[in-house]
Amino acid sequence: MKLAFSTNAYTNYTLPEAVRRIADHGYAGVELLGDTPHAYFPEFDSDDEAALADALDETGIAVSNVNANTAMGYYGDAPETAFFEPSVINPDPDLRAWRVEYTKRAVDLAEATGAPAVCLASGSPLPGTLPEAAYEHLLSSLDEILDYAEPRGVDVGIEFEPELLVECTDEALELVDDVGREGFGINLDLGHSAVYGEQLRDTIEKAAGHITGVHLEDIAGGVRGKHYHLVPGDGDLDFAEAFDALDDIGYDGFVTLELYTYPDRPDEAARRAFEALERYV
């Protein structure tokens, strides 16, 4: 296993500067935020991609994942309730198609940077949309995304989260079975698992063989704790247990710290997280 850090903690910096800063803290990988202010794909052009490539070449750091969970750049002034909108389950076919194309651009960036995977979230059914209809939209959207991603050698991982259409390990695994595609799996966020009430070893063992990437953060209160991302050591999760379980299932990919809650102190968060977890990798 290798440690990575997401640029979504560095939203006060450009994407190339975020990459350089993360590399300076000793991480083997960096996750790219596929959203404003880093790689919002309708505005992320060839010059931006070249600047990113320069930073990756200069540092030698690998890209662990392209995080396409959100597309807040779509809105001039996004309401908090629209955090995952437009989603791949939006009832408006034009908005749904927009998000599918957006995710394909995340696949393009993953292919260009050598990232093994992209992740996306299901979103929540909007008022008036039955969960069954939203689930059919999700299956259709994923099929189109995977038709694009699989020939490019990029895996797609669903990231579950409490209160979304796909909110726990069992629902993510059911989706994996229903999709039935080699390139589709789970971007396993262990903090989300804990908030939902799952035991870390159980969720890791259940997801074995389907993990496209791992997100990690601490949670105050442990299982059923508050969904607020903390630096490891500031909450109550048992990271020794988590890494032991990942080792037991033979997981050898990236474990990415996702600490977007520290935009004013990203270097401190990155340094402290690395110091807390380097013993496990």
Short mmCIF file of C-alpha atoms in Angstrom, two decimals, residues 48-188:
data_model
loop_
_atom_site.label_atom_id
_atom_site.label_comp_id
_atom_site.label_asym_id
_atom_site.label_seq_id
_atom_site.Cartn_x
_atom_site.Cartn_y
_atom_site.Cartn_z
CA ASP A 48 -3.69 23.57 -17.55
CA GLU A 49 -2.95 19.96 -18.40
CA ALA A 50 0.59 20.86 -19.47
CA ALA A 51 1.22 22.74 -16.20
CA LEU A 52 -0.06 19.73 -14.26
CA ALA A 53 2.17 17.39 -16.27
CA ASP A 54 5.18 19.58 -15.49
CA ALA A 55 4.45 19.38 -11.75
CA LEU A 56 4.00 15.61 -11.88
CA ASP A 57 7.22 15.16 -13.86
CA GLU A 58 9.15 17.49 -11.57
CA THR A 59 8.06 15.75 -8.37
CA GLY A 60 7.84 12.17 -9.63
CA ILE A 61 4.62 11.70 -7.68
CA ALA A 62 1.97 9.33 -9.05
CA VAL A 63 -1.72 10.13 -9.46
CA SER A 64 -3.80 7.85 -7.24
CA ASN A 65 -7.24 8.80 -8.50
CA VAL A 66 -9.25 11.54 -10.21
CA ASN A 67 -12.03 12.60 -7.84
CA ALA A 68 -15.15 13.43 -9.88
CA ASN A 69 -17.60 13.22 -6.98
CA THR A 70 -18.65 16.86 -7.28
CA ALA A 71 -19.06 19.45 -10.02
CA MET A 72 -19.59 22.63 -8.02
CA GLY A 73 -18.09 24.65 -10.86
CA TYR A 74 -21.36 24.13 -12.74
CA TYR A 75 -22.99 26.74 -10.53
CA GLY A 76 -22.14 30.41 -10.23
CA ASP A 77 -23.21 30.31 -6.59
CA ALA A 78 -23.97 26.72 -5.67
CA PRO A 79 -26.39 26.06 -2.83
CA GLU A 80 -25.16 23.48 -0.32
CA THR A 81 -28.05 21.19 -1.26
CA ALA A 82 -26.64 20.98 -4.79
CA PHE A 83 -23.30 19.55 -3.64
CA PHE A 84 -23.52 16.53 -5.95
CA GLU A 85 -25.64 18.09 -8.68
CA PRO A 86 -26.05 17.77 -11.57
CA SER A 87 -25.75 14.07 -10.71
CA VAL A 88 -25.80 10.92 -12.79
CA ILE A 89 -29.30 10.23 -11.39
CA ASN A 90 -30.78 13.66 -12.13
CA PRO A 91 -34.27 13.22 -13.63
CA ASP A 92 -33.52 15.78 -16.36
CA PRO A 93 -31.93 13.80 -19.21
CA ASP A 94 -29.92 16.81 -20.40
CA LEU A 95 -28.40 17.40 -16.95
CA ARG A 96 -27.76 13.70 -16.54
CA ALA A 97 -26.02 13.60 -19.92
CA TRP A 98 -23.95 16.64 -18.91
CA ARG A 99 -22.70 14.79 -15.82
CA VAL A 100 -21.93 11.65 -17.81
CA GLU A 101 -19.82 13.68 -20.23
CA TYR A 102 -18.16 15.44 -17.29
CA THR A 103 -17.15 12.07 -15.85
CA LYS A 104 -15.75 11.03 -19.23
CA ARG A 105 -13.47 14.07 -19.08
CA ALA A 106 -12.30 12.83 -15.66
CA VAL A 107 -11.48 9.54 -17.37
CA ASP A 108 -9.48 11.47 -19.99
CA LEU A 109 -7.45 13.13 -17.24
CA ALA A 110 -6.89 9.80 -15.51
CA GLU A 111 -5.63 8.28 -18.74
CA ALA A 112 -3.36 11.26 -19.44
CA THR A 113 -1.80 11.17 -15.97
CA GLY A 114 -1.62 7.39 -15.52
CA ALA A 115 -4.19 7.32 -12.73
CA PRO A 116 -5.71 3.86 -12.24
CA ALA A 117 -9.23 5.08 -11.50
CA VAL A 118 -11.78 7.84 -11.19
CA CYS A 119 -14.43 8.00 -8.48
CA LEU A 120 -17.93 9.41 -8.53
CA ALA A 121 -20.89 9.54 -6.15
CA SER A 122 -24.46 8.58 -6.94
CA GLY A 123 -26.04 11.80 -5.71
CA SER A 124 -29.42 11.87 -3.97
CA PRO A 125 -32.83 11.46 -5.61
CA LEU A 126 -34.36 14.91 -6.06
CA PRO A 127 -37.87 15.60 -4.75
CA GLY A 128 -40.40 13.86 -6.95
CA THR A 129 -37.96 11.17 -8.13
CA LEU A 130 -38.60 7.67 -6.78
CA PRO A 131 -35.46 5.79 -5.67
CA GLU A 132 -36.27 3.02 -8.15
CA ALA A 133 -36.26 5.48 -11.06
CA ALA A 134 -33.06 7.11 -9.78
CA TYR A 135 -31.41 3.68 -9.62
CA GLU A 136 -32.29 2.98 -13.26
CA HIS A 137 -30.76 6.34 -14.21
CA LEU A 138 -27.64 5.35 -12.28
CA LEU A 139 -27.30 2.02 -14.10
CA SER A 140 -27.74 3.67 -17.49
CA SER A 141 -25.25 6.44 -16.71
CA LEU A 142 -22.65 3.98 -15.43
CA ASP A 143 -22.95 1.81 -18.52
CA GLU A 144 -22.19 4.81 -20.74
CA ILE A 145 -19.28 5.92 -18.55
CA LEU A 146 -17.82 2.40 -18.46
CA ASP A 147 -18.15 2.02 -22.23
CA TYR A 148 -15.79 5.00 -22.39
CA ALA A 149 -13.49 4.13 -19.47
CA GLU A 150 -12.83 0.44 -20.00
CA PRO A 151 -11.08 0.73 -23.39
CA ARG A 152 -8.84 3.39 -21.82
CA GLY A 153 -7.77 1.17 -18.94
CA VAL A 154 -9.36 3.38 -16.28
CA ASP A 155 -11.46 1.85 -13.50
CA VAL A 156 -14.56 3.60 -12.15
CA GLY A 157 -15.32 3.46 -8.43
CA ILE A 158 -18.60 4.43 -6.81
CA GLU A 159 -18.10 6.27 -3.52
CA PHE A 160 -20.95 5.65 -1.13
CA GLU A 161 -21.94 8.20 1.47
CA PRO A 162 -24.75 8.37 4.07
CA GLU A 163 -27.91 10.04 2.72
CA LEU A 164 -27.01 9.45 -0.94
CA LEU A 165 -28.81 6.92 -3.15
CA VAL A 166 -25.84 4.58 -2.60
CA GLU A 167 -24.94 5.13 1.03
CA CYS A 168 -23.31 2.00 2.46
CA THR A 169 -21.13 -1.00 1.61
CA ASP A 170 -23.99 -3.43 0.99
CA GLU A 171 -25.69 -1.03 -1.42
CA ALA A 172 -22.42 -0.42 -3.25
CA LEU A 173 -21.84 -4.16 -3.59
CA GLU A 174 -25.37 -4.66 -4.88
CA LEU A 175 -24.65 -1.98 -7.48
CA VAL A 176 -21.39 -3.70 -8.44
CA ASP A 177 -23.35 -6.92 -9.02
CA ASP A 178 -26.08 -5.16 -11.01
CA VAL A 179 -23.57 -3.32 -13.21
CA GLY A 180 -21.55 -6.50 -13.73
CA ARG A 181 -18.60 -4.84 -15.44
CA GLU A 182 -14.93 -5.65 -14.93
CA GLY A 183 -13.91 -2.00 -14.68
CA PHE A 184 -16.43 -1.03 -12.00
CA GLY A 185 -15.92 -1.19 -8.25
CA ILE A 186 -15.95 0.81 -5.02
CA ASN A 187 -13.89 3.80 -3.99
CA LEU A 188 -14.01 2.82 -0.33
#
